[in-house]
XYZ file of C-alpha atoms in Angstrom:
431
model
C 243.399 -42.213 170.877
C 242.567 -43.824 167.611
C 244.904 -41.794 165.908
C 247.754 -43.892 167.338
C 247.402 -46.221 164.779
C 247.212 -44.291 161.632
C 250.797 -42.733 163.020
C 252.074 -46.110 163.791
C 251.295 -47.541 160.073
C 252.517 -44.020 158.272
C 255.717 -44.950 160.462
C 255.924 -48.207 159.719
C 255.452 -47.656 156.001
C 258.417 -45.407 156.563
C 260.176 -48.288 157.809
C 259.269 -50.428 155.201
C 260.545 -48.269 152.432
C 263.719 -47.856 154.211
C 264.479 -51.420 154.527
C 263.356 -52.180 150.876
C 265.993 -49.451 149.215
C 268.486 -50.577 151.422
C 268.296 -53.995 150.273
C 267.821 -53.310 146.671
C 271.129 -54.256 145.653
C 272.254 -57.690 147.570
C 269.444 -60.039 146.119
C 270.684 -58.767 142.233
C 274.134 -58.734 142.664
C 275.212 -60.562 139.790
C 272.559 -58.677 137.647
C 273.886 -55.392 138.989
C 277.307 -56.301 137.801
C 276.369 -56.793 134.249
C 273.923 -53.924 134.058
C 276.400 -51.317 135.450
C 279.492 -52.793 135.954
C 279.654 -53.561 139.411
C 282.748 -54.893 141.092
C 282.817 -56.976 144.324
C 283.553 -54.400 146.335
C 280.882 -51.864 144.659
C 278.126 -54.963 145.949
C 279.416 -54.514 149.517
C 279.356 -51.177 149.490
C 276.639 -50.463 148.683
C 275.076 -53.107 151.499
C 277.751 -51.100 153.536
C 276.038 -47.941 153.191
C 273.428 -48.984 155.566
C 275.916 -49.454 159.190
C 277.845 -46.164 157.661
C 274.614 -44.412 157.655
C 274.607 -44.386 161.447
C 277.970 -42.578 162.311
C 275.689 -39.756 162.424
C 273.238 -41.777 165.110
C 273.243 -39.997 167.672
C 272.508 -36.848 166.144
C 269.019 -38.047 164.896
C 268.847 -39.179 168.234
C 269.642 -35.738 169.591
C 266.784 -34.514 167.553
C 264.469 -36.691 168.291
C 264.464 -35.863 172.047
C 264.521 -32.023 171.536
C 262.240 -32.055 168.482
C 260.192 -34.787 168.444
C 258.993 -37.637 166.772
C 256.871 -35.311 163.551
C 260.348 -32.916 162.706
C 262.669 -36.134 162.613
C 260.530 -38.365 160.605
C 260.203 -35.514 158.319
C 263.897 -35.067 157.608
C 263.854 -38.823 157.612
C 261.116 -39.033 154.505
C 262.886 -36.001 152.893
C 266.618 -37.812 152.839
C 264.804 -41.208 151.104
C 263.260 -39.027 148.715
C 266.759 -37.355 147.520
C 268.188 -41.234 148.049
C 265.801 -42.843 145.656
C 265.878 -39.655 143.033
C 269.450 -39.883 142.918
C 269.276 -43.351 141.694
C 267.020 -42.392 139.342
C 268.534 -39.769 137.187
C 268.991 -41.402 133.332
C 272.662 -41.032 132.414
C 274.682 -43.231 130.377
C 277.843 -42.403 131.486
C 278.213 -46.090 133.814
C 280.885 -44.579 135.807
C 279.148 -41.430 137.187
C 275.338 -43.416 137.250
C 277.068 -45.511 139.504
C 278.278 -42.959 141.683
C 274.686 -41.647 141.719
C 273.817 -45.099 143.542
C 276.516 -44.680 145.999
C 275.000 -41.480 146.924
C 271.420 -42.655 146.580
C 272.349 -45.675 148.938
C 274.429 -43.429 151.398
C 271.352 -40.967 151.844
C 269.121 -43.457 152.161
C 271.511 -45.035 155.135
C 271.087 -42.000 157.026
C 267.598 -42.569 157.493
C 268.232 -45.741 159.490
C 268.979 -44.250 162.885
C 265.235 -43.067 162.724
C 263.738 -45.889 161.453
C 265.875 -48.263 163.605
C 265.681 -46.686 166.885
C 262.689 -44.953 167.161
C 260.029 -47.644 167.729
C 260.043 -47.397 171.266
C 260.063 -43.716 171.477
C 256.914 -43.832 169.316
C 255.016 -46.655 171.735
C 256.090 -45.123 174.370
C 254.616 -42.079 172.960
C 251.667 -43.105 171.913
C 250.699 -46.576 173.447
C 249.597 -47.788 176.885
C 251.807 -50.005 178.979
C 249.857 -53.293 177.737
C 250.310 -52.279 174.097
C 253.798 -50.992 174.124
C 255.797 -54.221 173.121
C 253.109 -54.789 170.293
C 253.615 -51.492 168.721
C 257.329 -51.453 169.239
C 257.757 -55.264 167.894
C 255.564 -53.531 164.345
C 257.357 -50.475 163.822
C 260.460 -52.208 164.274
C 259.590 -55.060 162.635
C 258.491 -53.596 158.932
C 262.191 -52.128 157.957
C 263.380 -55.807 158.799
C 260.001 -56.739 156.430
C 261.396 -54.155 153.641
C 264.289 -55.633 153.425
C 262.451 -59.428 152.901
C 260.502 -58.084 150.389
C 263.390 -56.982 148.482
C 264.503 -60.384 148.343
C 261.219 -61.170 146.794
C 260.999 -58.360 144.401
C 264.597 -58.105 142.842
C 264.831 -61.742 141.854
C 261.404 -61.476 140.190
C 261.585 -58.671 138.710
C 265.004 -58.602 137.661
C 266.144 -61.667 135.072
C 269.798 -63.140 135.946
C 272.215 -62.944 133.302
C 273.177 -65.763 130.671
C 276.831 -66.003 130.400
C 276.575 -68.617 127.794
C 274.875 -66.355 125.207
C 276.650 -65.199 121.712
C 278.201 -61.715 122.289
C 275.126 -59.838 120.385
C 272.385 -61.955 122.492
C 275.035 -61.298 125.591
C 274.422 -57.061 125.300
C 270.488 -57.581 124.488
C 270.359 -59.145 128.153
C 272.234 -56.707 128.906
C 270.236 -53.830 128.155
C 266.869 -55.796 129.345
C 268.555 -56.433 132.661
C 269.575 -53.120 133.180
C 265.965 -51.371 132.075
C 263.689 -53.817 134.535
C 266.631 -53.193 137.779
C 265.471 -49.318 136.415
C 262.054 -50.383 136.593
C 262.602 -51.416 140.720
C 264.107 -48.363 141.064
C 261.493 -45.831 139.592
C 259.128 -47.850 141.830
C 260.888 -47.425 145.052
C 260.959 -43.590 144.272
C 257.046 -43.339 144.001
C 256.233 -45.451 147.017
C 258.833 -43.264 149.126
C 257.428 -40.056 147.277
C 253.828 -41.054 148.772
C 255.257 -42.099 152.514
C 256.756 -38.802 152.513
C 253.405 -36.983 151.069
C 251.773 -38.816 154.063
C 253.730 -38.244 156.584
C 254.159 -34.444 155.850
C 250.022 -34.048 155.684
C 249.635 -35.805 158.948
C 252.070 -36.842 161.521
C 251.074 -35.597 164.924
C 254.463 -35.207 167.648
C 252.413 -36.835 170.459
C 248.764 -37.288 171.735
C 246.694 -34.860 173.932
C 247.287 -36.671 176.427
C 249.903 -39.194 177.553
C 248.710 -42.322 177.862
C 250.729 -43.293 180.678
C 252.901 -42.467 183.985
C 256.270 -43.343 182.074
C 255.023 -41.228 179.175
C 254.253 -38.554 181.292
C 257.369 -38.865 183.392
C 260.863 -36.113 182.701
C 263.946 -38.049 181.129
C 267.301 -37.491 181.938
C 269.806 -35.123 180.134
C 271.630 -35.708 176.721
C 275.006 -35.787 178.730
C 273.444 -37.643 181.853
C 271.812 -40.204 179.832
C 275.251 -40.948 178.165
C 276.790 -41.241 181.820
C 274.345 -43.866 182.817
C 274.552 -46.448 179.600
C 278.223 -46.176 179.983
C 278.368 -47.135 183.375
C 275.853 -49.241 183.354
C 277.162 -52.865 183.851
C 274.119 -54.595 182.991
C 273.491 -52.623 179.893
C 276.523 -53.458 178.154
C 275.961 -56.951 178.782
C 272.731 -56.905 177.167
C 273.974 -54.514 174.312
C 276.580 -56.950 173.195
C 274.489 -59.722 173.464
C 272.077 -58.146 170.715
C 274.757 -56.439 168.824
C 276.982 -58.744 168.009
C 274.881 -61.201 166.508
C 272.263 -59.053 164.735
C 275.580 -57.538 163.373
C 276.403 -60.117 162.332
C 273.059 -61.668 160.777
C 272.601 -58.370 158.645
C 275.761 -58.667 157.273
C 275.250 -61.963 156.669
C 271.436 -61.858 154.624
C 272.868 -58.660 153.051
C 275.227 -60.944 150.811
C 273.220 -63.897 151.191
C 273.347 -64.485 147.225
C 276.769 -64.080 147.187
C 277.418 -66.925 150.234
C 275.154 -68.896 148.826
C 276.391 -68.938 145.261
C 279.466 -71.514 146.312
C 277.217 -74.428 147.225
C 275.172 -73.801 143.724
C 271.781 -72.491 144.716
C 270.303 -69.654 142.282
C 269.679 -66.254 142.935
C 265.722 -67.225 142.550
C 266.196 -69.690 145.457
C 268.381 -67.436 147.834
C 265.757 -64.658 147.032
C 263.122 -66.912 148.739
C 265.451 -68.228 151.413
C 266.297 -64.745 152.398
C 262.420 -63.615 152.011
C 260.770 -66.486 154.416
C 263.687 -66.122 156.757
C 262.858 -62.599 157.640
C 259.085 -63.022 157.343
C 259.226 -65.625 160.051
C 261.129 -63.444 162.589
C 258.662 -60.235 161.675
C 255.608 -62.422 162.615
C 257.042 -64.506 165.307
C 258.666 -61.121 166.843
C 255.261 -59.765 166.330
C 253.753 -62.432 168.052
C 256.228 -62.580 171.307
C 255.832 -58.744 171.850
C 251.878 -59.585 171.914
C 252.770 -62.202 174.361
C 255.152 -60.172 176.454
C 252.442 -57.498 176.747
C 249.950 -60.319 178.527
C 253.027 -61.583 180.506
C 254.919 -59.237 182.332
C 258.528 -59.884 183.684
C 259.095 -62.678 181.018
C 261.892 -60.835 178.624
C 264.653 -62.775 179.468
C 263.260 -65.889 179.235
C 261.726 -65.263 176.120
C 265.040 -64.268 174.862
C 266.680 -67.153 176.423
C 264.388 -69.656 173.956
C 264.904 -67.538 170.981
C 268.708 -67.827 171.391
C 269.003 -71.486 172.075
C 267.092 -71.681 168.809
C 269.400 -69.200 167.161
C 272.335 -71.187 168.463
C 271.098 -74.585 167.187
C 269.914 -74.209 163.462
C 272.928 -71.709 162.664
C 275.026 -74.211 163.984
C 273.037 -76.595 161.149
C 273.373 -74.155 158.523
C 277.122 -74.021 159.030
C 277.765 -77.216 158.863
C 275.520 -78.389 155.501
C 277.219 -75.834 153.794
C 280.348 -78.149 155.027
C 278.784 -80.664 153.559
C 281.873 -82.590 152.164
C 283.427 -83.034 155.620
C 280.020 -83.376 157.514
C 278.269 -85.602 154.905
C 275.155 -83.823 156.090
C 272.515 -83.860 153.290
C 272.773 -80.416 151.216
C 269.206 -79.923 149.193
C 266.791 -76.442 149.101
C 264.716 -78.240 151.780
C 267.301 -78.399 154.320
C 268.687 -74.907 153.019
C 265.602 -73.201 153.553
C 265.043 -75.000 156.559
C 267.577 -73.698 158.531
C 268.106 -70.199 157.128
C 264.348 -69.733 157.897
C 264.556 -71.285 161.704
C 267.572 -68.881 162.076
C 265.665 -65.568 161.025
C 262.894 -66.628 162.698
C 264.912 -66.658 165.963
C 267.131 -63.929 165.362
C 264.564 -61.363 163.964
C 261.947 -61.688 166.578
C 264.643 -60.404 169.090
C 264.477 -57.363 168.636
C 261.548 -55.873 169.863
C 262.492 -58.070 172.701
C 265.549 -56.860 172.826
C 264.292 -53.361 172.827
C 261.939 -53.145 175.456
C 264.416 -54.906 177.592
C 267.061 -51.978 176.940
C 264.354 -49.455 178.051
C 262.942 -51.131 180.988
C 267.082 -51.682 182.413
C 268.161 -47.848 181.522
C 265.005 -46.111 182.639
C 264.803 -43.096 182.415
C 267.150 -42.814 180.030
C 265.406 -41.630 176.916
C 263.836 -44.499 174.435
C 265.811 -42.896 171.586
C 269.215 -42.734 172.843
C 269.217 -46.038 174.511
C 268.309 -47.643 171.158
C 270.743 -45.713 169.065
C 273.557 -46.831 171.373
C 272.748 -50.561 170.713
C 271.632 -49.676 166.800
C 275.005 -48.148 166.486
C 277.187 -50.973 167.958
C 274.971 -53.751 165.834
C 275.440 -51.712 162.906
C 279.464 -51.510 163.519
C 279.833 -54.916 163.582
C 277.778 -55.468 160.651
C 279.887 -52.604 158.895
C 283.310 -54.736 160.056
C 282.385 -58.128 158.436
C 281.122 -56.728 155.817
C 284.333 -54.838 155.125
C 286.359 -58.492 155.939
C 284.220 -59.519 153.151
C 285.745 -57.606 150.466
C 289.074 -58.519 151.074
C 288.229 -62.173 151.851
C 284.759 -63.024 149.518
C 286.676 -65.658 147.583
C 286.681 -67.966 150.938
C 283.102 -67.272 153.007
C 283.195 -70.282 155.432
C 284.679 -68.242 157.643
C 281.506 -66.070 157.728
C 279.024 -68.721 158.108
C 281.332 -69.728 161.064
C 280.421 -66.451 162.993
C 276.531 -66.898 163.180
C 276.752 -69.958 165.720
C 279.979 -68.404 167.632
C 277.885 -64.967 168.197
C 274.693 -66.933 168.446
C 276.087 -68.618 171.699
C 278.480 -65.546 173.146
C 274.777 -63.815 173.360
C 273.380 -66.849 174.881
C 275.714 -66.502 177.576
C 275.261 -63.205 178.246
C 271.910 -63.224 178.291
C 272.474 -66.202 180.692
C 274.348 -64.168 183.272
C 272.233 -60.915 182.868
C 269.683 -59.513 185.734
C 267.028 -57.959 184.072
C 264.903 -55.460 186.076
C 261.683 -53.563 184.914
C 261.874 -49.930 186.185
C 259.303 -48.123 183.612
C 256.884 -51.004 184.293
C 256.990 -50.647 187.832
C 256.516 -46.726 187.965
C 253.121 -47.407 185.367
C 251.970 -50.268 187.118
C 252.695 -49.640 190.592
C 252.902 -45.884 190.929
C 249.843 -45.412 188.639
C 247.898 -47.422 190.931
């Protein structure tokens, strides 16, 4: 059906949004702490928000299977349109506008389980068995696209302050600063406003028809399902190898400004560092789904490459930030260079990643498989980025667990015997 794509782009739109609110915050960080009088640990909290907005996972999950795809995208549009109001309500008390943010940020958090976890559900859904990895690697792939874009956007949008101005030039900034981070934020509201207006017009659960044998097929229980990822060996193997380093790697481009402020690159420069990174990975992810739709049976190599790569330029990254002990040259060019190669690597995982889960688990429901991985990822990421409060004076440290996570999942991934059960029931049972 040609409608498949129209609910694919409303749901990648969704995405989109998601990712860009999330992100609002990380790229402006030292803006956001003269506009409103953000501390340290306000900047990683509110970057925490996302990984704390999927304690409630497996509910969405829950709802997902017994509901379908049209009711939980709905309540998923509806809680980023409370999110983004929230942030936009005028008050001029700073203490309680902040706290508005929290809760904006928070709401907006527990619309990532959907986004996050859903793509395959959707492909499955919708697609046939030579388009699935495509349309899982772009519905997955825009809320890591959001997020770029709000490295693009904030910077640009948003001056930096001047700490050397005169006190009355100092609050001017001040004031400007604050009205064009309001300006982002009255803009996020609209575009979410008009995803949700979209969605809520038209956003069918599922086709006439399925459009293939695995679509078609019944899916174990809530409990069962839980039963089987648990004791499944060869699932946990596979789950830590993506968790822990996308955990890590969100954590890590959520305070990208901040790591990079030590080694004296602006918040102009990490904007774009952070932006290309992640627009890599979305294209080449895009790409090696498109691939692994021709070529069957090729996950785990393709993962294999991807992770060597991972492994080698965070390695490089790490140690030109150590520049005074490695006498590696630090300049932008080198900067870029490797921060790209790494989210190039990293972010074109996951779709990867995902079909992988599905084909080992089968038939464990798309949804609950993902949102068991999501969750871990998104625990770890929650864990550094708490570290990071405590300890964001020193941040080697953290650009020290990128290459150790990098090559933990390279080993795993190493050691781990993929099978394709949903492929074979399509391709050979269909036939």
């Amino acid at each position: 059906y040609g409608r498949r794509w129209l609910v694919l782009l409303l749901f990648s739109l969704l995405a989109f949004a998601q990712g860009l609110v999330w992100n609002t915050w990380g790229p402006i960080q030292n803006s956001a702490r003269q506009a409103y009088g953000f501390s340290s640990w306000d900047i990683a909290l509110l970057v925490l928000w996302g990984p704390i907005g999927f304690l409630p996972c497996f509910a969405f999950m829950w709802l997902l299977d017994k509901r379908g795809l049209r009711v939980t995208v709905l309540l998923t549009s509806f809680l980023m349109v409370l999110g983004t109001g929230l942030r936009c309500i005028p008050i001029s008390d700073l203490m309680l506008r902040r706290r508005l943010i929290h809760g904006g940020q928070m709401l907006n958090g527990l619309a990532g389980p959907t986004v996050m976890n859903a793509a395959p559900f959707l492909s499955t859904t919708w697609f046939s068995a030579d388009e699935r990895a495509t349309a899982t690697a772009i519905a997955s792939m825009l809320s890591y696209l959001g997020g770029a874009c709000a490295f693009l956007v904030g910077p640009l949008v948003v001056p930096a302050p001047n700490g050397t101005s005169p006190l009355l030039a100092a609050e001017s900034n001040r004031a400007h600063i604050k009205d064009r981070i309001e300006t982002v934020l009255y803009a996020e509201f609209g575009v979410v406003c008009l995803i949700f207006s979209a969605t809520l017009a038209y956003f069918p659960p599922r086709p006439p028809l399925p459009p293939s044998v695995a679509a078609a097929s019944q899916r174990l229980s809530y409990p069962r399902s839980f039963c089987r990822l648990l004791s499944n060996l060869r699932f946990l193997m596979i789950a830590l190898a993506y968790a822990i380093p996308l955990g890590v790697f969100a954590g890590w481009s959520g305070v990208l400004d901040l790591i990079l402020t030590p080694v004296h690159v602006s918040q102009v420069d990490a904007g774009w560092i952070g932006f290309w990174s992640i627009v890599g990975g979305c294209v080449v992810g895009i790409a090696m789904a498109r691939f692994a739709d021709f070529i069957r049976g090729m996950l785990k190599l393709i993962l294999l490459l991807l992770f060597s790569g991972a492994t080698l330029s965070s390695t490089w990254f790490t140690l030109t930030c150590l520049n005074s002990i490695t006498h590696l040259p630090l300049t932008t060019v080198t900067l870029y260079a490797s921060c790209i190669l790494l989210g190039v690597f990293l972010n074109s995982s996951v779709p990867i990643f995902f079909e992988l889960f599905v084909e080992t688990v089968y038939p464990v429901p798309e949804g609950i498989t993902c949102g068991v991985v999501t969750f871990l990822s998104n625990m770890f990421m929650g864990v550094l980025l708490f570290f990071l409060t405590f300890y964001h004076t020193e941040l080697s440290w953290f650009n020290w667990c990128l290459p150790g996570s990098c090559l933990l999942s390279l080993l795993l991934i190493l050691c781990f015997r993929e099978s394709y059960d949903r492929l074979y029931l399509d391709v050979v049972v269909s036939v």
